[in-house]
């Protein structure tokens, strides 16, 4: 896999582990009976699909979402259906990878335009005059 390719959940599906549990989300009586919460676990350190460079980026940028063993954990319990929650965690994984692997556009340093400089100086002069008017006459 080339290093500038953003990995997708469909590429990683063989290395993703799903677990389900009871959700505290919406569903009324259904919540007490059905395991609709889905937890996605992806072992970044042992991944065969990610390159070493990609692993470093994931470990550095997603350290707050990872266990001490280097396993990325994402959960979803918003939906009442286990299948919908599974789709949600896969979408979250895709969104996170797109965010961390998309290079940031460098900022171009710019100078203020002539009109902006003129406006700033005029406003300073007006403030100065206003303060002059507030002074007591000698």
mmCIF file with all atom_site columns, C-alpha atoms in Angstrom:
data_model
loop_
_atom_site.group_PDB
_atom_site.id
_atom_site.type_symbol
_atom_site.label_atom_id
_atom_site.label_alt_id
_atom_site.label_comp_id
_atom_site.label_asym_id
_atom_site.label_entity_id
_atom_site.label_seq_id
_atom_site.pdbx_PDB_ins_code
_atom_site.Cartn_x
_atom_site.Cartn_y
_atom_site.Cartn_z
_atom_site.occupancy
_atom_site.B_iso_or_equiv
_atom_site.pdbx_formal_charge
_atom_site.auth_seq_id
_atom_site.auth_comp_id
_atom_site.auth_asym_id
_atom_site.auth_atom_id
_atom_site.pdbx_PDB_model_num
ATOM 1   C CA . UNK A 1 1   ? 0.000   0.000  0.000  1.00 0.00 ? 1   UNK A CA 1
ATOM 2   C CA . UNK A 1 2   ? 1.406   3.382  -0.942 1.00 0.00 ? 2   UNK A CA 1
ATOM 3   C CA . UNK A 1 3   ? 2.139   5.800  1.875  1.00 0.00 ? 3   UNK A CA 1
ATOM 4   C CA . UNK A 1 4   ? -0.131  8.645  0.676  1.00 0.00 ? 4   UNK A CA 1
ATOM 5   C CA . UNK A 1 5   ? -3.157  6.331  0.390  1.00 0.00 ? 5   UNK A CA 1
ATOM 6   C CA . UNK A 1 6   ? -5.717  6.885  3.144  1.00 0.00 ? 6   UNK A CA 1
ATOM 7   C CA . UNK A 1 7   ? -6.709  3.491  4.584  1.00 0.00 ? 7   UNK A CA 1
ATOM 8   C CA . UNK A 1 8   ? -10.464 2.808  4.588  1.00 0.00 ? 8   UNK A CA 1
ATOM 9   C CA . UNK A 1 9   ? -12.413 0.592  6.961  1.00 0.00 ? 9   UNK A CA 1
ATOM 10  C CA . UNK A 1 10  ? -13.185 -1.711 4.015  1.00 0.00 ? 10  UNK A CA 1
ATOM 11  C CA . UNK A 1 11  ? -9.410  -2.259 3.577  1.00 0.00 ? 11  UNK A CA 1
ATOM 12  C CA . UNK A 1 12  ? -8.949  -3.004 7.274  1.00 0.00 ? 12  UNK A CA 1
ATOM 13  C CA . UNK A 1 13  ? -12.055 -5.152 7.871  1.00 0.00 ? 13  UNK A CA 1
ATOM 14  C CA . UNK A 1 14  ? -9.974  -8.343 8.254  1.00 0.00 ? 14  UNK A CA 1
ATOM 15  C CA . UNK A 1 15  ? -8.020  -6.734 11.129 1.00 0.00 ? 15  UNK A CA 1
ATOM 16  C CA . UNK A 1 16  ? -10.991 -5.115 12.896 1.00 0.00 ? 16  UNK A CA 1
ATOM 17  C CA . UNK A 1 17  ? -12.577 -6.815 15.902 1.00 0.00 ? 17  UNK A CA 1
ATOM 18  C CA . UNK A 1 18  ? -16.188 -6.007 16.858 1.00 0.00 ? 18  UNK A CA 1
ATOM 19  C CA . UNK A 1 19  ? -17.767 -6.584 20.257 1.00 0.00 ? 19  UNK A CA 1
ATOM 20  C CA . UNK A 1 20  ? -21.315 -5.842 21.344 1.00 0.00 ? 20  UNK A CA 1
ATOM 21  C CA . UNK A 1 21  ? -22.808 -4.948 24.693 1.00 0.00 ? 21  UNK A CA 1
ATOM 22  C CA . UNK A 1 22  ? -25.947 -3.489 26.149 1.00 0.00 ? 22  UNK A CA 1
ATOM 23  C CA . UNK A 1 23  ? -26.472 0.116  25.239 1.00 0.00 ? 23  UNK A CA 1
ATOM 24  C CA . UNK A 1 24  ? -27.599 2.938  27.485 1.00 0.00 ? 24  UNK A CA 1
ATOM 25  C CA . UNK A 1 25  ? -29.017 4.769  24.471 1.00 0.00 ? 25  UNK A CA 1
ATOM 26  C CA . UNK A 1 26  ? -32.620 5.138  23.260 1.00 0.00 ? 26  UNK A CA 1
ATOM 27  C CA . UNK A 1 27  ? -34.881 2.114  23.028 1.00 0.00 ? 27  UNK A CA 1
ATOM 28  C CA . UNK A 1 28  ? -36.953 1.900  26.203 1.00 0.00 ? 28  UNK A CA 1
ATOM 29  C CA . UNK A 1 29  ? -37.490 -1.693 27.306 1.00 0.00 ? 29  UNK A CA 1
ATOM 30  C CA . UNK A 1 30  ? -35.458 -2.845 24.278 1.00 0.00 ? 30  UNK A CA 1
ATOM 31  C CA . UNK A 1 31  ? -32.244 -1.536 25.910 1.00 0.00 ? 31  UNK A CA 1
ATOM 32  C CA . UNK A 1 32  ? -32.488 -4.142 28.656 1.00 0.00 ? 32  UNK A CA 1
ATOM 33  C CA . UNK A 1 33  ? -32.763 -7.060 26.219 1.00 0.00 ? 33  UNK A CA 1
ATOM 34  C CA . UNK A 1 34  ? -30.605 -6.348 23.150 1.00 0.00 ? 34  UNK A CA 1
ATOM 35  C CA . UNK A 1 35  ? -26.837 -5.877 22.771 1.00 0.00 ? 35  UNK A CA 1
ATOM 36  C CA . UNK A 1 36  ? -26.959 -2.890 20.415 1.00 0.00 ? 36  UNK A CA 1
ATOM 37  C CA . UNK A 1 37  ? -23.797 -1.035 21.488 1.00 0.00 ? 37  UNK A CA 1
ATOM 38  C CA . UNK A 1 38  ? -20.914 -1.827 19.128 1.00 0.00 ? 38  UNK A CA 1
ATOM 39  C CA . UNK A 1 39  ? -17.240 -1.439 20.033 1.00 0.00 ? 39  UNK A CA 1
ATOM 40  C CA . UNK A 1 40  ? -14.622 -1.501 17.270 1.00 0.00 ? 40  UNK A CA 1
ATOM 41  C CA . UNK A 1 41  ? -11.099 -2.555 18.204 1.00 0.00 ? 41  UNK A CA 1
ATOM 42  C CA . UNK A 1 42  ? -8.233  -2.177 15.752 1.00 0.00 ? 42  UNK A CA 1
ATOM 43  C CA . UNK A 1 43  ? -4.744  -3.283 16.771 1.00 0.00 ? 43  UNK A CA 1
ATOM 44  C CA . UNK A 1 44  ? -2.614  -0.625 15.079 1.00 0.00 ? 44  UNK A CA 1
ATOM 45  C CA . UNK A 1 45  ? 0.724   -2.021 16.242 1.00 0.00 ? 45  UNK A CA 1
ATOM 46  C CA . UNK A 1 46  ? 0.074   -5.480 14.728 1.00 0.00 ? 46  UNK A CA 1
ATOM 47  C CA . UNK A 1 47  ? -1.591  -4.281 11.526 1.00 0.00 ? 47  UNK A CA 1
ATOM 48  C CA . UNK A 1 48  ? -0.297  -5.880 8.324  1.00 0.00 ? 48  UNK A CA 1
ATOM 49  C CA . UNK A 1 49  ? -2.103  -3.354 6.109  1.00 0.00 ? 49  UNK A CA 1
ATOM 50  C CA . UNK A 1 50  ? -0.785  -0.070 7.518  1.00 0.00 ? 50  UNK A CA 1
ATOM 51  C CA . UNK A 1 51  ? 2.757   1.003  6.685  1.00 0.00 ? 51  UNK A CA 1
ATOM 52  C CA . UNK A 1 52  ? 5.192   1.791  9.497  1.00 0.00 ? 52  UNK A CA 1
ATOM 53  C CA . UNK A 1 53  ? 4.846   5.512  8.737  1.00 0.00 ? 53  UNK A CA 1
ATOM 54  C CA . UNK A 1 54  ? 1.033   5.284  8.933  1.00 0.00 ? 54  UNK A CA 1
ATOM 55  C CA . UNK A 1 55  ? 1.265   3.367  12.207 1.00 0.00 ? 55  UNK A CA 1
ATOM 56  C CA . UNK A 1 56  ? 3.442   6.122  13.693 1.00 0.00 ? 56  UNK A CA 1
ATOM 57  C CA . UNK A 1 57  ? 0.929   8.777  12.628 1.00 0.00 ? 57  UNK A CA 1
ATOM 58  C CA . UNK A 1 58  ? -2.009  6.834  14.099 1.00 0.00 ? 58  UNK A CA 1
ATOM 59  C CA . UNK A 1 59  ? -0.187  6.124  17.370 1.00 0.00 ? 59  UNK A CA 1
ATOM 60  C CA . UNK A 1 60  ? 0.852   9.781  17.720 1.00 0.00 ? 60  UNK A CA 1
ATOM 61  C CA . UNK A 1 61  ? -2.395  11.504 16.714 1.00 0.00 ? 61  UNK A CA 1
ATOM 62  C CA . UNK A 1 62  ? -4.911  9.083  18.219 1.00 0.00 ? 62  UNK A CA 1
ATOM 63  C CA . UNK A 1 63  ? -3.141  8.308  21.495 1.00 0.00 ? 63  UNK A CA 1
ATOM 64  C CA . UNK A 1 64  ? -6.173  9.442  23.547 1.00 0.00 ? 64  UNK A CA 1
ATOM 65  C CA . UNK A 1 65  ? -8.415  6.879  21.811 1.00 0.00 ? 65  UNK A CA 1
ATOM 66  C CA . UNK A 1 66  ? -6.020  3.975  22.281 1.00 0.00 ? 66  UNK A CA 1
ATOM 67  C CA . UNK A 1 67  ? -5.280  1.434  24.975 1.00 0.00 ? 67  UNK A CA 1
ATOM 68  C CA . UNK A 1 68  ? -1.780  0.994  26.405 1.00 0.00 ? 68  UNK A CA 1
ATOM 69  C CA . UNK A 1 69  ? -1.299  -1.961 24.037 1.00 0.00 ? 69  UNK A CA 1
ATOM 70  C CA . UNK A 1 70  ? -1.825  0.203  20.929 1.00 0.00 ? 70  UNK A CA 1
ATOM 71  C CA . UNK A 1 71  ? -5.401  -0.879 20.210 1.00 0.00 ? 71  UNK A CA 1
ATOM 72  C CA . UNK A 1 72  ? -7.675  1.808  18.755 1.00 0.00 ? 72  UNK A CA 1
ATOM 73  C CA . UNK A 1 73  ? -11.142 1.709  20.372 1.00 0.00 ? 73  UNK A CA 1
ATOM 74  C CA . UNK A 1 74  ? -14.239 3.351  18.840 1.00 0.00 ? 74  UNK A CA 1
ATOM 75  C CA . UNK A 1 75  ? -17.788 2.813  20.118 1.00 0.00 ? 75  UNK A CA 1
ATOM 76  C CA . UNK A 1 76  ? -21.296 3.677  18.967 1.00 0.00 ? 76  UNK A CA 1
ATOM 77  C CA . UNK A 1 77  ? -24.585 3.305  20.792 1.00 0.00 ? 77  UNK A CA 1
ATOM 78  C CA . UNK A 1 78  ? -26.649 6.096  19.206 1.00 0.00 ? 78  UNK A CA 1
ATOM 79  C CA . UNK A 1 79  ? -28.863 3.804  17.133 1.00 0.00 ? 79  UNK A CA 1
ATOM 80  C CA . UNK A 1 80  ? -31.300 1.145  18.328 1.00 0.00 ? 80  UNK A CA 1
ATOM 81  C CA . UNK A 1 81  ? -29.975 -1.400 15.839 1.00 0.00 ? 81  UNK A CA 1
ATOM 82  C CA . UNK A 1 82  ? -26.687 -3.262 16.233 1.00 0.00 ? 82  UNK A CA 1
ATOM 83  C CA . UNK A 1 83  ? -26.205 -3.197 12.457 1.00 0.00 ? 83  UNK A CA 1
ATOM 84  C CA . UNK A 1 84  ? -26.646 0.579  12.301 1.00 0.00 ? 84  UNK A CA 1
ATOM 85  C CA . UNK A 1 85  ? -24.188 1.045  15.170 1.00 0.00 ? 85  UNK A CA 1
ATOM 86  C CA . UNK A 1 86  ? -21.690 -1.180 13.350 1.00 0.00 ? 86  UNK A CA 1
ATOM 87  C CA . UNK A 1 87  ? -22.016 1.082  10.310 1.00 0.00 ? 87  UNK A CA 1
ATOM 88  C CA . UNK A 1 88  ? -21.548 4.105  12.585 1.00 0.00 ? 88  UNK A CA 1
ATOM 89  C CA . UNK A 1 89  ? -18.256 2.837  14.069 1.00 0.00 ? 89  UNK A CA 1
ATOM 90  C CA . UNK A 1 90  ? -16.918 2.021  10.595 1.00 0.00 ? 90  UNK A CA 1
ATOM 91  C CA . UNK A 1 91  ? -17.871 5.527  9.425  1.00 0.00 ? 91  UNK A CA 1
ATOM 92  C CA . UNK A 1 92  ? -16.192 7.039  12.505 1.00 0.00 ? 92  UNK A CA 1
ATOM 93  C CA . UNK A 1 93  ? -13.022 5.068  11.730 1.00 0.00 ? 93  UNK A CA 1
ATOM 94  C CA . UNK A 1 94  ? -13.058 6.318  8.132  1.00 0.00 ? 94  UNK A CA 1
ATOM 95  C CA . UNK A 1 95  ? -13.627 9.919  9.283  1.00 0.00 ? 95  UNK A CA 1
ATOM 96  C CA . UNK A 1 96  ? -10.778 9.735  11.797 1.00 0.00 ? 96  UNK A CA 1
ATOM 97  C CA . UNK A 1 97  ? -8.362  8.294  9.218  1.00 0.00 ? 97  UNK A CA 1
ATOM 98  C CA . UNK A 1 98  ? -9.306  10.914 6.625  1.00 0.00 ? 98  UNK A CA 1
ATOM 99  C CA . UNK A 1 99  ? -8.726  13.640 9.203  1.00 0.00 ? 99  UNK A CA 1
ATOM 100 C CA . UNK A 1 100 ? -5.316  12.434 10.397 1.00 0.00 ? 100 UNK A CA 1
ATOM 101 C CA . UNK A 1 101 ? -3.919  11.380 6.990  1.00 0.00 ? 101 UNK A CA 1
ATOM 102 C CA . UNK A 1 102 ? -5.009  14.448 5.005  1.00 0.00 ? 102 UNK A CA 1
ATOM 103 C CA . UNK A 1 103 ? -2.060  16.852 4.957  1.00 0.00 ? 103 UNK A CA 1
ATOM 104 C CA . UNK A 1 104 ? -2.747  20.319 6.310  1.00 0.00 ? 104 UNK A CA 1
ATOM 105 C CA . UNK A 1 105 ? -2.528  23.148 3.831  1.00 0.00 ? 105 UNK A CA 1
ATOM 106 C CA . UNK A 1 106 ? 0.397   25.407 4.747  1.00 0.00 ? 106 UNK A CA 1
ATOM 107 C CA . UNK A 1 107 ? -0.488  28.941 5.765  1.00 0.00 ? 107 UNK A CA 1
ATOM 108 C CA . UNK A 1 108 ? 0.712   31.689 3.466  1.00 0.00 ? 108 UNK A CA 1
ATOM 109 C CA . UNK A 1 109 ? 1.972   34.761 5.261  1.00 0.00 ? 109 UNK A CA 1
ATOM 110 C CA . UNK A 1 110 ? 0.164   37.853 3.991  1.00 0.00 ? 110 UNK A CA 1
ATOM 111 C CA . UNK A 1 111 ? 0.474   41.558 4.631  1.00 0.00 ? 111 UNK A CA 1
ATOM 112 C CA . UNK A 1 112 ? -2.459  43.860 5.305  1.00 0.00 ? 112 UNK A CA 1
ATOM 113 C CA . UNK A 1 113 ? -3.706  45.775 2.261  1.00 0.00 ? 113 UNK A CA 1
ATOM 114 C CA . UNK A 1 114 ? -3.292  49.528 1.865  1.00 0.00 ? 114 UNK A CA 1
ATOM 115 C CA . UNK A 1 115 ? -6.988  50.143 2.576  1.00 0.00 ? 115 UNK A CA 1
ATOM 116 C CA . UNK A 1 116 ? -6.806  48.170 5.841  1.00 0.00 ? 116 UNK A CA 1
ATOM 117 C CA . UNK A 1 117 ? -3.697  50.067 6.976  1.00 0.00 ? 117 UNK A CA 1
ATOM 118 C CA . UNK A 1 118 ? -5.335  53.425 6.083  1.00 0.00 ? 118 UNK A CA 1
ATOM 119 C CA . UNK A 1 119 ? -8.522  52.447 7.979  1.00 0.00 ? 119 UNK A CA 1
ATOM 120 C CA . UNK A 1 120 ? -6.554  51.409 11.089 1.00 0.00 ? 120 UNK A CA 1
ATOM 121 C CA . UNK A 1 121 ? -4.601  54.684 11.138 1.00 0.00 ? 121 UNK A CA 1
ATOM 122 C CA . UNK A 1 122 ? -7.772  56.765 10.618 1.00 0.00 ? 122 UNK A CA 1
ATOM 123 C CA . UNK A 1 123 ? -9.487  54.957 13.515 1.00 0.00 ? 123 UNK A CA 1
ATOM 124 C CA . UNK A 1 124 ? -6.453  55.572 15.746 1.00 0.00 ? 124 UNK A CA 1
ATOM 125 C CA . UNK A 1 125 ? -6.589  59.275 14.884 1.00 0.00 ? 125 UNK A CA 1
ATOM 126 C CA . UNK A 1 126 ? -10.313 59.422 15.716 1.00 0.00 ? 126 UNK A CA 1
ATOM 127 C CA . UNK A 1 127 ? -9.724  57.739 19.101 1.00 0.00 ? 127 UNK A CA 1
ATOM 128 C CA . UNK A 1 128 ? -6.903  60.165 19.790 1.00 0.00 ? 128 UNK A CA 1
ATOM 129 C CA . UNK A 1 129 ? -9.123  63.159 18.960 1.00 0.00 ? 129 UNK A CA 1
ATOM 130 C CA . UNK A 1 130 ? -11.923 61.816 21.133 1.00 0.00 ? 130 UNK A CA 1
ATOM 131 C CA . UNK A 1 131 ? -9.521  61.579 24.081 1.00 0.00 ? 131 UNK A CA 1
ATOM 132 C CA . UNK A 1 132 ? -8.223  65.083 23.354 1.00 0.00 ? 132 UNK A CA 1
ATOM 133 C CA . UNK A 1 133 ? -11.801 66.436 23.592 1.00 0.00 ? 133 UNK A CA 1
ATOM 134 C CA . UNK A 1 134 ? -12.190 64.802 27.016 1.00 0.00 ? 134 UNK A CA 1
ATOM 135 C CA . UNK A 1 135 ? -9.171  66.690 28.424 1.00 0.00 ? 135 UNK A CA 1
ATOM 136 C CA . UNK A 1 136 ? -9.819  69.676 30.647 1.00 0.00 ? 136 UNK A CA 1
ATOM 137 C CA . UNK A 1 137 ? -8.825  72.953 29.024 1.00 0.00 ? 137 UNK A CA 1
ATOM 138 C CA . UNK A 1 138 ? -5.710  74.574 30.532 1.00 0.00 ? 138 UNK A CA 1
#
